[in-house]
Amino acid sequence: GPPGAKRRLVEHLGRCLPEIRYDGYTGVVVAKALACGEKDTRLELAKRILAVPGMLRTVLRTRHGHAATKLILQLFEDSPIERIAVCSILECEAAAAREHRSGTFEPSECDMPAQQSERGSGL
């Protein structure tokens, strides 16, 4: 497509998150958007997902929620505060996710590498 098309599409998706939150295809759309484009655009989308109340939970409970969540955690590798916020939500949802027919998320995937744990310990 034209230059910048992916970026504009991902940015538009970020603005529309509250409206698409209840759509059955939200998980797959978000997972695909988190996997394409420039890192800064994807990081901004991940931050928007975290900012919309209940959005991460909605994505997590979809068929593609595990993949989307892993991408979000990867994007927040250098952002310990956001990573901790995501892990907190995921740990609260772990039991419900294990019971959900579409997939599971294990809280152990929130473990941060040693250097990030050290940076985050000053909070």
Short mmCIF file of N, CA, C and O in Angstrom, two decimals:
data_model
loop_
_atom_site.label_atom_id
_atom_site.label_comp_id
_atom_site.label_asym_id
_atom_site.label_seq_id
_atom_site.Cartn_x
_atom_site.Cartn_y
_atom_site.Cartn_z
N GLY A 1 0.81 -1.19 0.00
CA GLY A 1 0.00 0.00 0.00
C GLY A 1 0.85 1.25 0.00
O GLY A 1 2.08 1.20 0.02
N PRO A 2 0.23 2.38 0.03
CA PRO A 2 0.93 3.66 0.05
C PRO A 2 1.77 3.82 1.32
O PRO A 2 1.44 3.23 2.35
N PRO A 3 2.84 4.62 1.24
CA PRO A 3 3.69 4.83 2.43
C PRO A 3 2.86 5.34 3.62
O PRO A 3 2.02 6.23 3.46
N GLY A 4 3.09 4.77 4.76
CA GLY A 4 2.38 5.21 5.96
C GLY A 4 1.00 4.64 6.15
O GLY A 4 0.33 4.93 7.14
N ALA A 5 0.55 3.79 5.23
CA ALA A 5 -0.82 3.25 5.32
C ALA A 5 -1.00 2.38 6.57
O ALA A 5 -2.02 2.50 7.26
N LYS A 6 -0.03 1.52 6.86
CA LYS A 6 -0.14 0.67 8.04
C LYS A 6 -0.18 1.51 9.31
O LYS A 6 -0.97 1.25 10.22
N ARG A 7 0.68 2.52 9.35
CA ARG A 7 0.72 3.39 10.52
C ARG A 7 -0.62 4.07 10.73
O ARG A 7 -1.17 4.07 11.83
N ARG A 8 -1.19 4.62 9.67
CA ARG A 8 -2.48 5.30 9.79
C ARG A 8 -3.59 4.33 10.20
O ARG A 8 -4.47 4.68 10.99
N LEU A 9 -3.54 3.12 9.67
CA LEU A 9 -4.55 2.12 10.01
C LEU A 9 -4.46 1.72 11.49
O LEU A 9 -5.48 1.66 12.19
N VAL A 10 -3.25 1.50 11.97
CA VAL A 10 -3.06 1.13 13.38
C VAL A 10 -3.46 2.30 14.28
O VAL A 10 -4.10 2.10 15.32
N GLU A 11 -3.11 3.52 13.89
CA GLU A 11 -3.51 4.69 14.68
C GLU A 11 -5.04 4.82 14.72
O GLU A 11 -5.61 5.12 15.77
N HIS A 12 -5.69 4.59 13.60
CA HIS A 12 -7.15 4.65 13.56
C HIS A 12 -7.76 3.58 14.46
O HIS A 12 -8.72 3.85 15.20
N LEU A 13 -7.20 2.39 14.41
CA LEU A 13 -7.67 1.31 15.27
C LEU A 13 -7.56 1.73 16.74
O LEU A 13 -8.49 1.51 17.52
N GLY A 14 -6.45 2.34 17.10
CA GLY A 14 -6.26 2.79 18.48
C GLY A 14 -7.34 3.77 18.92
O GLY A 14 -7.81 3.71 20.06
N ARG A 15 -7.74 4.65 18.02
CA ARG A 15 -8.79 5.61 18.35
C ARG A 15 -10.17 4.94 18.46
O ARG A 15 -11.05 5.44 19.15
N CYS A 16 -10.35 3.82 17.77
CA CYS A 16 -11.66 3.15 17.73
C CYS A 16 -11.81 2.03 18.77
O CYS A 16 -12.86 1.38 18.82
N LEU A 17 -10.81 1.80 19.58
CA LEU A 17 -10.86 0.69 20.53
C LEU A 17 -12.12 0.66 21.39
O LEU A 17 -12.73 -0.41 21.53
N PRO A 18 -12.56 1.79 21.95
CA PRO A 18 -13.78 1.70 22.78
C PRO A 18 -15.00 1.21 21.99
O PRO A 18 -15.82 0.48 22.53
N GLU A 19 -15.08 1.56 20.72
CA GLU A 19 -16.23 1.17 19.92
C GLU A 19 -16.18 -0.29 19.50
O GLU A 19 -17.22 -0.94 19.34
N ILE A 20 -14.99 -0.83 19.29
CA ILE A 20 -14.88 -2.22 18.81
C ILE A 20 -14.70 -3.22 19.94
O ILE A 20 -14.62 -4.42 19.70
N ARG A 21 -14.67 -2.74 21.14
CA ARG A 21 -14.38 -3.61 22.29
C ARG A 21 -15.27 -4.84 22.36
O ARG A 21 -14.84 -5.91 22.76
N TYR A 22 -16.50 -4.72 21.97
CA TYR A 22 -17.44 -5.84 22.11
C TYR A 22 -17.62 -6.65 20.83
O TYR A 22 -18.43 -7.57 20.80
N ASP A 23 -16.87 -6.34 19.81
CA ASP A 23 -16.97 -7.08 18.56
C ASP A 23 -16.24 -8.42 18.69
O ASP A 23 -15.18 -8.51 19.31
N GLY A 24 -16.78 -9.46 18.11
CA GLY A 24 -16.18 -10.79 18.18
C GLY A 24 -14.83 -10.91 17.51
O GLY A 24 -14.08 -11.84 17.80
N TYR A 25 -14.50 -9.99 16.64
CA TYR A 25 -13.22 -10.06 15.92
C TYR A 25 -12.15 -9.14 16.52
O TYR A 25 -11.06 -9.00 15.96
N THR A 26 -12.44 -8.54 17.65
CA THR A 26 -11.50 -7.61 18.26
C THR A 26 -10.13 -8.25 18.50
O THR A 26 -9.10 -7.65 18.20
N GLY A 27 -10.10 -9.45 19.03
CA GLY A 27 -8.83 -10.10 19.36
C GLY A 27 -7.93 -10.30 18.15
O GLY A 27 -6.74 -9.99 18.19
N VAL A 28 -8.50 -10.81 17.07
CA VAL A 28 -7.69 -11.06 15.88
C VAL A 28 -7.22 -9.75 15.25
O VAL A 28 -6.07 -9.64 14.81
N VAL A 29 -8.09 -8.74 15.22
CA VAL A 29 -7.71 -7.45 14.63
C VAL A 29 -6.59 -6.81 15.45
O VAL A 29 -5.59 -6.34 14.90
N VAL A 30 -6.73 -6.82 16.76
CA VAL A 30 -5.71 -6.24 17.63
C VAL A 30 -4.40 -7.01 17.51
O VAL A 30 -3.32 -6.42 17.41
N ALA A 31 -4.47 -8.34 17.51
CA ALA A 31 -3.25 -9.15 17.39
C ALA A 31 -2.52 -8.85 16.08
O ALA A 31 -1.29 -8.69 16.07
N LYS A 32 -3.24 -8.75 14.99
CA LYS A 32 -2.62 -8.45 13.70
C LYS A 32 -2.01 -7.05 13.70
O LYS A 32 -0.91 -6.84 13.20
N ALA A 33 -2.73 -6.08 14.28
CA ALA A 33 -2.22 -4.71 14.32
C ALA A 33 -0.96 -4.61 15.18
O ALA A 33 -0.04 -3.86 14.85
N LEU A 34 -0.91 -5.38 16.26
CA LEU A 34 0.27 -5.36 17.13
C LEU A 34 1.47 -6.04 16.48
O LEU A 34 2.60 -5.86 16.93
N ALA A 35 1.23 -6.80 15.43
CA ALA A 35 2.31 -7.53 14.77
C ALA A 35 2.85 -6.83 13.53
O ALA A 35 3.84 -7.26 12.97
N CYS A 36 2.22 -5.75 13.09
CA CYS A 36 2.68 -5.10 11.86
C CYS A 36 2.99 -3.63 12.09
O CYS A 36 2.48 -3.02 13.01
N GLY A 37 3.82 -3.09 11.25
CA GLY A 37 4.14 -1.68 11.33
C GLY A 37 5.36 -1.38 12.17
O GLY A 37 6.04 -2.28 12.67
N GLU A 38 5.59 -0.10 12.35
CA GLU A 38 6.74 0.37 13.12
C GLU A 38 6.51 0.13 14.61
O GLU A 38 5.39 0.20 15.10
N LYS A 39 7.61 -0.10 15.34
CA LYS A 39 7.50 -0.39 16.76
C LYS A 39 6.83 0.74 17.53
O LYS A 39 6.00 0.49 18.40
N ASP A 40 7.16 1.99 17.22
CA ASP A 40 6.57 3.10 17.98
C ASP A 40 5.05 3.17 17.79
O ASP A 40 4.31 3.47 18.73
N THR A 41 4.57 2.85 16.60
CA THR A 41 3.13 2.84 16.34
C THR A 41 2.46 1.70 17.10
O THR A 41 1.39 1.88 17.71
N ARG A 42 3.09 0.53 17.10
CA ARG A 42 2.55 -0.62 17.82
C ARG A 42 2.58 -0.38 19.33
O ARG A 42 1.65 -0.75 20.04
N LEU A 43 3.63 0.28 19.81
CA LEU A 43 3.73 0.60 21.23
C LEU A 43 2.62 1.56 21.64
O LEU A 43 2.00 1.40 22.69
N GLU A 44 2.34 2.53 20.81
CA GLU A 44 1.24 3.47 21.08
C GLU A 44 -0.10 2.72 21.13
O GLU A 44 -0.94 3.00 22.00
N LEU A 45 -0.30 1.77 20.23
CA LEU A 45 -1.53 0.97 20.26
C LEU A 45 -1.62 0.17 21.56
O LEU A 45 -2.68 0.11 22.19
N ALA A 46 -0.52 -0.43 21.96
CA ALA A 46 -0.50 -1.21 23.22
C ALA A 46 -0.86 -0.32 24.41
O ALA A 46 -1.62 -0.71 25.29
N LYS A 47 -0.34 0.91 24.42
CA LYS A 47 -0.67 1.85 25.50
C LYS A 47 -2.16 2.22 25.47
O LYS A 47 -2.80 2.34 26.51
N ARG A 48 -2.70 2.38 24.27
CA ARG A 48 -4.14 2.69 24.15
C ARG A 48 -4.99 1.52 24.63
O ARG A 48 -6.03 1.72 25.26
N ILE A 49 -4.55 0.30 24.33
CA ILE A 49 -5.28 -0.89 24.79
C ILE A 49 -5.32 -0.90 26.31
O ILE A 49 -6.35 -1.15 26.92
N LEU A 50 -4.19 -0.60 26.93
CA LEU A 50 -4.10 -0.58 28.38
C LEU A 50 -4.95 0.56 28.97
O LEU A 50 -5.50 0.41 30.06
N ALA A 51 -5.09 1.66 28.24
CA ALA A 51 -5.82 2.83 28.74
C ALA A 51 -7.34 2.68 28.67
O ALA A 51 -8.06 3.34 29.42
N VAL A 52 -7.83 1.82 27.77
CA VAL A 52 -9.29 1.63 27.64
C VAL A 52 -9.73 0.61 28.69
O VAL A 52 -9.30 -0.54 28.66
N PRO A 53 -10.57 1.04 29.64
CA PRO A 53 -10.99 0.12 30.70
C PRO A 53 -11.58 -1.18 30.15
O PRO A 53 -12.47 -1.17 29.30
N GLY A 54 -11.04 -2.29 30.61
CA GLY A 54 -11.54 -3.61 30.22
C GLY A 54 -11.08 -4.11 28.86
O GLY A 54 -11.35 -5.25 28.50
N MET A 55 -10.36 -3.30 28.10
CA MET A 55 -9.96 -3.70 26.75
C MET A 55 -8.99 -4.88 26.76
O MET A 55 -9.15 -5.82 25.99
N LEU A 56 -7.99 -4.83 27.62
CA LEU A 56 -7.03 -5.94 27.67
C LEU A 56 -7.74 -7.23 28.07
O LEU A 56 -7.49 -8.28 27.50
N ARG A 57 -8.66 -7.14 29.00
CA ARG A 57 -9.43 -8.33 29.40
C ARG A 57 -10.25 -8.86 28.24
O ARG A 57 -10.33 -10.07 28.02
N THR A 58 -10.85 -7.96 27.48
CA THR A 58 -11.64 -8.36 26.32
C THR A 58 -10.77 -9.09 25.30
O THR A 58 -11.13 -10.15 24.80
N VAL A 59 -9.61 -8.52 25.00
CA VAL A 59 -8.69 -9.14 24.04
C VAL A 59 -8.21 -10.48 24.56
O VAL A 59 -8.18 -11.47 23.82
N LEU A 60 -7.85 -10.54 25.83
CA LEU A 60 -7.33 -11.77 26.42
C LEU A 60 -8.32 -12.92 26.30
O LEU A 60 -7.92 -14.05 26.06
N ARG A 61 -9.58 -12.62 26.39
CA ARG A 61 -10.60 -13.67 26.38
C ARG A 61 -11.02 -14.13 24.98
O ARG A 61 -11.96 -14.90 24.84
N THR A 62 -10.31 -13.67 23.96
CA THR A 62 -10.63 -14.09 22.60
C THR A 62 -9.68 -15.20 22.17
O THR A 62 -8.68 -15.48 22.82
N ARG A 63 -9.99 -15.78 21.04
CA ARG A 63 -9.16 -16.86 20.50
C ARG A 63 -7.72 -16.43 20.26
O ARG A 63 -6.79 -17.20 20.41
N HIS A 64 -7.52 -15.17 19.87
CA HIS A 64 -6.19 -14.65 19.57
C HIS A 64 -5.62 -13.82 20.73
O HIS A 64 -4.60 -13.16 20.57
N GLY A 65 -6.26 -13.90 21.86
CA GLY A 65 -5.84 -13.10 23.01
C GLY A 65 -4.46 -13.43 23.52
O GLY A 65 -3.71 -12.54 23.93
N HIS A 66 -4.10 -14.69 23.51
CA HIS A 66 -2.78 -15.09 23.99
C HIS A 66 -1.69 -14.45 23.12
O HIS A 66 -0.74 -13.86 23.64
N ALA A 67 -1.84 -14.53 21.81
CA ALA A 67 -0.85 -13.95 20.89
C ALA A 67 -0.78 -12.44 21.06
O ALA A 67 0.32 -11.85 21.11
N ALA A 68 -1.93 -11.79 21.16
CA ALA A 68 -1.95 -10.34 21.33
C ALA A 68 -1.28 -9.93 22.63
O ALA A 68 -0.51 -8.97 22.68
N THR A 69 -1.56 -10.66 23.69
CA THR A 69 -0.99 -10.35 24.99
C THR A 69 0.53 -10.53 24.99
O THR A 69 1.26 -9.71 25.56
N LYS A 70 1.00 -11.58 24.35
CA LYS A 70 2.45 -11.77 24.26
C LYS A 70 3.10 -10.62 23.50
O LYS A 70 4.18 -10.14 23.88
N LEU A 71 2.46 -10.15 22.44
CA LEU A 71 3.00 -9.01 21.69
C LEU A 71 3.02 -7.75 22.55
O LEU A 71 3.98 -6.97 22.52
N ILE A 72 1.97 -7.54 23.35
CA ILE A 72 1.93 -6.38 24.24
C ILE A 72 3.06 -6.46 25.25
O ILE A 72 3.76 -5.47 25.49
N LEU A 73 3.26 -7.62 25.84
CA LEU A 73 4.36 -7.78 26.81
C LEU A 73 5.71 -7.53 26.16
O LEU A 73 6.59 -6.91 26.76
N GLN A 74 5.89 -7.99 24.93
CA GLN A 74 7.15 -7.74 24.22
C GLN A 74 7.34 -6.24 23.97
O GLN A 74 8.44 -5.72 24.13
N LEU A 75 6.27 -5.56 23.58
CA LEU A 75 6.38 -4.13 23.33
C LEU A 75 6.70 -3.35 24.60
O LEU A 75 7.37 -2.32 24.55
N PHE A 76 6.25 -3.84 25.75
CA PHE A 76 6.51 -3.17 27.02
C PHE A 76 7.78 -3.67 27.70
O PHE A 76 7.99 -3.40 28.88
N GLU A 77 8.65 -4.36 26.97
CA GLU A 77 9.90 -4.86 27.55
C GLU A 77 10.71 -3.76 28.22
O GLU A 77 11.32 -3.97 29.26
N ASP A 78 10.75 -2.59 27.61
CA ASP A 78 11.53 -1.48 28.14
C ASP A 78 10.68 -0.49 28.93
O ASP A 78 11.12 0.62 29.21
N SER A 79 9.48 -0.90 29.28
CA SER A 79 8.55 -0.03 30.02
C SER A 79 8.03 -0.79 31.24
O SER A 79 6.93 -1.33 31.22
N PRO A 80 8.84 -0.85 32.30
CA PRO A 80 8.46 -1.69 33.44
C PRO A 80 7.12 -1.31 34.09
O PRO A 80 6.40 -2.19 34.54
N ILE A 81 6.78 -0.04 34.10
CA ILE A 81 5.52 0.36 34.73
C ILE A 81 4.33 -0.21 33.96
O ILE A 81 3.41 -0.78 34.56
N GLU A 82 4.35 -0.07 32.63
CA GLU A 82 3.26 -0.61 31.82
C GLU A 82 3.25 -2.14 31.89
O GLU A 82 2.19 -2.76 31.95
N ARG A 83 4.43 -2.74 31.87
CA ARG A 83 4.52 -4.20 31.94
C ARG A 83 3.93 -4.72 33.25
O ARG A 83 3.20 -5.71 33.27
N ILE A 84 4.22 -4.05 34.34
CA ILE A 84 3.66 -4.44 35.64
C ILE A 84 2.14 -4.29 35.62
O ILE A 84 1.42 -5.15 36.13
N ALA A 85 1.63 -3.22 35.01
CA ALA A 85 0.19 -3.02 34.92
C ALA A 85 -0.46 -4.15 34.12
O ALA A 85 -1.50 -4.68 34.52
N VAL A 86 0.16 -4.51 32.99
CA VAL A 86 -0.37 -5.61 32.18
C VAL A 86 -0.35 -6.91 32.98
O VAL A 86 -1.35 -7.64 33.02
N CYS A 87 0.76 -7.20 33.63
CA CYS A 87 0.86 -8.44 34.40
C CYS A 87 -0.14 -8.49 35.54
O CYS A 87 -0.68 -9.56 35.84
N SER A 88 -0.41 -7.36 36.16
CA SER A 88 -1.40 -7.31 37.23
C SER A 88 -2.78 -7.71 36.70
O SER A 88 -3.49 -8.52 37.31
N ILE A 89 -3.15 -7.16 35.56
CA ILE A 89 -4.43 -7.50 34.93
C ILE A 89 -4.45 -8.98 34.56
O ILE A 89 -5.43 -9.70 34.81
N LEU A 90 -3.35 -9.46 33.99
CA LEU A 90 -3.30 -10.85 33.54
C LEU A 90 -3.36 -11.82 34.71
O LEU A 90 -4.01 -12.87 34.61
N GLU A 91 -2.70 -11.49 35.79
CA GLU A 91 -2.75 -12.37 36.95
C GLU A 91 -4.16 -12.45 37.52
O GLU A 91 -4.61 -13.52 37.94
N CYS A 92 -4.89 -11.33 37.49
CA CYS A 92 -6.28 -11.33 37.96
C CYS A 92 -7.19 -12.17 37.05
O CYS A 92 -8.16 -12.76 37.49
N GLU A 93 -6.83 -12.23 35.79
CA GLU A 93 -7.66 -12.93 34.81
C GLU A 93 -7.21 -14.36 34.54
O GLU A 93 -7.86 -15.08 33.79
N ALA A 94 -6.09 -14.79 35.10
CA ALA A 94 -5.53 -16.10 34.77
C ALA A 94 -6.51 -17.25 35.01
O ALA A 94 -6.66 -18.13 34.17
N ALA A 95 -7.17 -17.26 36.15
CA ALA A 95 -8.10 -18.35 36.45
C ALA A 95 -9.26 -18.38 35.46
O ALA A 95 -9.62 -19.43 34.94
N ALA A 96 -9.81 -17.21 35.18
CA ALA A 96 -10.93 -17.15 34.22
C ALA A 96 -10.47 -17.54 32.83
O ALA A 96 -11.19 -18.22 32.10
N ALA A 97 -9.26 -17.14 32.45
CA ALA A 97 -8.74 -17.47 31.12
C ALA A 97 -8.53 -18.97 30.97
O ALA A 97 -8.78 -19.54 29.91
N ARG A 98 -8.07 -19.62 32.04
CA ARG A 98 -7.86 -21.08 31.97
C ARG A 98 -9.17 -21.82 31.77
O ARG A 98 -9.21 -22.87 31.15
N GLU A 99 -10.25 -21.25 32.25
CA GLU A 99 -11.56 -21.88 32.10
C GLU A 99 -12.20 -21.55 30.76
O GLU A 99 -13.11 -22.24 30.32
N HIS A 100 -11.74 -20.52 30.12
CA HIS A 100 -12.32 -20.08 28.84
C HIS A 100 -11.97 -21.10 27.76
O HIS A 100 -10.85 -21.59 27.69
N ARG A 101 -12.87 -21.41 26.89
CA ARG A 101 -12.67 -22.46 25.90
C ARG A 101 -11.61 -22.12 24.85
O ARG A 101 -11.08 -23.01 24.21
N SER A 102 -11.30 -20.84 24.65
CA SER A 102 -10.43 -20.46 23.54
C SER A 102 -8.95 -20.50 23.86
O SER A 102 -8.13 -20.48 22.96
N GLY A 103 -8.56 -20.50 25.10
CA GLY A 103 -7.13 -20.51 25.39
C GLY A 103 -6.83 -20.08 26.80
O GLY A 103 -7.72 -19.77 27.57
N THR A 104 -5.55 -20.07 27.11
CA THR A 104 -5.13 -19.71 28.45
C THR A 104 -3.95 -18.77 28.40
O THR A 104 -3.28 -18.64 27.39
N PHE A 105 -3.71 -18.15 29.53
CA PHE A 105 -2.53 -17.33 29.69
C PHE A 105 -1.95 -17.68 31.04
O PHE A 105 -2.66 -17.70 32.04
N GLU A 106 -0.70 -17.99 31.08
CA GLU A 106 -0.03 -18.32 32.32
C GLU A 106 0.67 -17.09 32.88
O GLU A 106 1.44 -16.46 32.17
N PRO A 107 0.44 -16.75 34.15
CA PRO A 107 1.07 -15.58 34.74
C PRO A 107 2.59 -15.62 34.68
O PRO A 107 3.24 -14.59 34.69
N SER A 108 3.19 -16.79 34.58
CA SER A 108 4.65 -16.89 34.52
C SER A 108 5.21 -16.17 33.30
O SER A 108 6.39 -15.82 33.27
N GLU A 109 4.39 -15.93 32.29
CA GLU A 109 4.85 -15.22 31.11
C GLU A 109 5.08 -13.74 31.40
O GLU A 109 5.63 -13.02 30.59
N CYS A 110 4.68 -13.30 32.57
CA CYS A 110 4.91 -11.91 32.98
C CYS A 110 6.27 -11.71 33.62
O CYS A 110 6.66 -10.60 33.91
N ASP A 111 6.98 -12.80 33.88
CA ASP A 111 8.29 -12.66 34.50
C ASP A 111 9.17 -11.78 33.65
O ASP A 111 9.25 -11.93 32.44
N MET A 112 9.85 -10.85 34.32
CA MET A 112 10.73 -9.93 33.61
C MET A 112 12.16 -10.43 33.73
O MET A 112 12.54 -11.03 34.75
N PRO A 113 12.98 -10.18 32.72
CA PRO A 113 14.40 -10.50 32.83
C PRO A 113 15.00 -9.79 34.03
O PRO A 113 14.50 -8.75 34.47
N ALA A 114 16.10 -10.31 34.55
CA ALA A 114 16.72 -9.79 35.77
C ALA A 114 16.97 -8.29 35.72
O ALA A 114 16.67 -7.57 36.65
N GLN A 115 17.50 -7.77 34.61
CA GLN A 115 17.82 -6.36 34.55
C GLN A 115 16.55 -5.50 34.61
O GLN A 115 16.56 -4.43 35.19
N GLN A 116 15.45 -5.98 34.06
CA GLN A 116 14.22 -5.21 34.12
C GLN A 116 13.62 -5.27 35.52
O GLN A 116 13.06 -4.30 35.99
N SER A 117 13.75 -6.41 36.19
CA SER A 117 13.25 -6.52 37.54
C SER A 117 13.98 -5.55 38.45
O SER A 117 13.39 -4.94 39.33
N GLU A 118 15.29 -5.41 38.22
CA GLU A 118 16.07 -4.50 39.03
C GLU A 118 15.64 -3.06 38.79
O GLU A 118 15.52 -2.28 39.70
N ARG A 119 15.40 -2.69 37.50
CA ARG A 119 14.95 -1.33 37.19
C ARG A 119 13.60 -1.08 37.81
O ARG A 119 13.33 -0.01 38.30
N GLY A 120 12.71 -2.08 37.74
CA GLY A 120 11.36 -1.90 38.23
C GLY A 120 11.27 -1.94 39.75
O GLY A 120 10.30 -1.52 40.33
N SER A 121 12.32 -2.43 40.44
CA SER A 121 12.25 -2.56 41.88
C SER A 121 12.31 -1.22 42.60
O SER A 121 11.99 -1.14 43.77
N GLY A 122 12.68 -0.17 41.89
CA GLY A 122 12.74 1.15 42.50
C GLY A 122 11.39 1.83 42.57
O GLY A 122 11.29 2.98 42.97
N LEU A 123 10.34 1.14 42.17
CA LEU A 123 8.99 1.76 42.18
C LEU A 123 8.45 1.88 43.57
O LEU A 123 8.59 1.14 44.41
#
